[in-house]
Amino acid sequence: MRGRELRGELDAFLAETEQDLVAFRRDLHMHPELAFAEYRTTQRIAERLTAAGLKPSVLPKGSGLICDVGSGDGPTIALRADIDALPLQDEKDVPYRSTVAGACHACGHDVHTTVLLGTSLFLAQQAAAGLLPGRVRLIFQPAEELPGGALEVMAHGGISGVDRIFGLHCDPRVDAGQLGIRTGPITSACDKIAVRVSGPGGHTARPHLTADLVFALAKILTELPAALSRRVDPRSSLSLVWGKVVAGSAANAIPDDGVAEGTVRCLDEDAWHAAPDLIKSLLESVAGAYGVEATLDYTRGVPPVVNDELSVEMMSAAAEQALGSGAVVPTQQSLGGEDFGWYLESIPGAFARLGTRSPGGVTYDIHQGTFDVDEKAIAAGVRVMATTALTSLWEVGPIDSITNAMA
Ligand SMILES: [Zn+2]
Ligand SMILES: [Zn+2]
């Protein structure tokens, strides 16, 4: 069965199920649910998996589920889809427009969910026919947009025993029927910081008798980003940009506290790991020079998604086989964040961009109320995910060979 030509089998499967999958996507699109409230979505997925003879396991909070196809001693490949919608208004005039005010599948997670459902149904058929040489773990992850869903999945053993993980995201800049992929980082890290400064306060006539807190805060606002640009490799593009500053209430009074909040974005994983300690030490030295106390509240968002080279080769080869030669196109690292990065901190894998633009058509960007997809992307996504799962199970081989390769 190794090296079997899957294209004909997928043609036959999709001839029967593509319309049904499109209908499933439209139903999700009409009933979007926000992060950690994807109860209906989870139930709809669970019903379909159960009807296909699978045994989904809903996560404890009731949103998101995990389901294994196949069993035995073979390797385990995970496929992940995120299932949550965004808190914004659907501005499209289509029959499947969102029926929920202020909620919209504007990031295409309804498509990711449907692609993984279609892939699950195909893999269930393969398993029933004895053609699955290992296990595929299906991860329908809640709350990507919050973020936090990937950590929720991992906290409940979602990737324990998994050898490799693959995921997709809609990309309206790539034509439907194509897949964009790159080795190394494909998205960026994004964290939040809050700096609080405090001092004795006093009269603006006598700054030398107190600590001039507003002046010190202004120094922190300019010195921290400036120092970072000289302390971190410029190729990592670590950037600290402030979005909020609050201090003081009167023109002639030095306040006793102030706050500044901003985001830290970064293309590079090593720089991301080092950022909190570096920012803290820079902050302390600037604040100390002006006699104010400063504290740093650093909130980790998501790490960059860093694609493993071998996984990218596997997924690219699978996509070429599934979609035809020339269907795999290069893509760039984006400054957006994606919590798939948390999985790749623990296990190897690859994350690719699924083309959703009608060839020659208009590009509607994600996170806009007008975003929509060419629904041909659903069948293309199923072809890519199913072929990736099966060919990587063939490639990884029995568990003995993985142990040997890692030794
Ligand atoms: Zn998004
Ligand atoms: Zn998204």
mmCIF file of C-alpha atoms and ligand atoms in Angstrom, residues 82 84-86 106-109 112 144-145 169 337-338 366-367, ligand 1:
data_model
loop_
_atom_site.group_PDB
_atom_site.id
_atom_site.type_symbol
_atom_site.label_atom_id
_atom_site.label_comp_id
_atom_site.label_asym_id
_atom_site.label_seq_id
_atom_site.Cartn_x
_atom_site.Cartn_y
_atom_site.Cartn_z
ATOM 1 C CA ASP A 82 -9.130 25.771 14.365
ATOM 2 C CA ASP A 84 -13.603 29.665 16.213
ATOM 3 C CA ALA A 85 -14.986 32.815 14.571
ATOM 4 C CA LEU A 86 -14.134 36.508 15.005
ATOM 5 C CA ALA A 106 -13.770 36.153 8.744
ATOM 6 C CA CYS A 107 -10.558 34.182 9.280
ATOM 7 C CA GLY A 108 -11.760 31.133 7.319
ATOM 8 C CA HIS A 109 -11.778 28.740 10.278
ATOM 9 C CA HIS A 112 -10.319 24.734 7.999
ATOM 10 C CA GLU A 144 -7.215 30.223 18.029
ATOM 11 C CA GLU A 145 -8.117 33.906 17.898
ATOM 12 C CA HIS A 169 -4.767 28.429 6.927
ATOM 13 C CA GLY A 337 0.422 35.537 14.976
ATOM 14 C CA GLU A 338 -0.958 31.958 14.916
ATOM 15 C CA ILE A 366 -8.898 37.921 6.323
ATOM 16 C CA HIS A 367 -10.198 39.691 9.446
HETATM 17 ZN ZN ZN B 1 -7.495 35.192 12.491
#
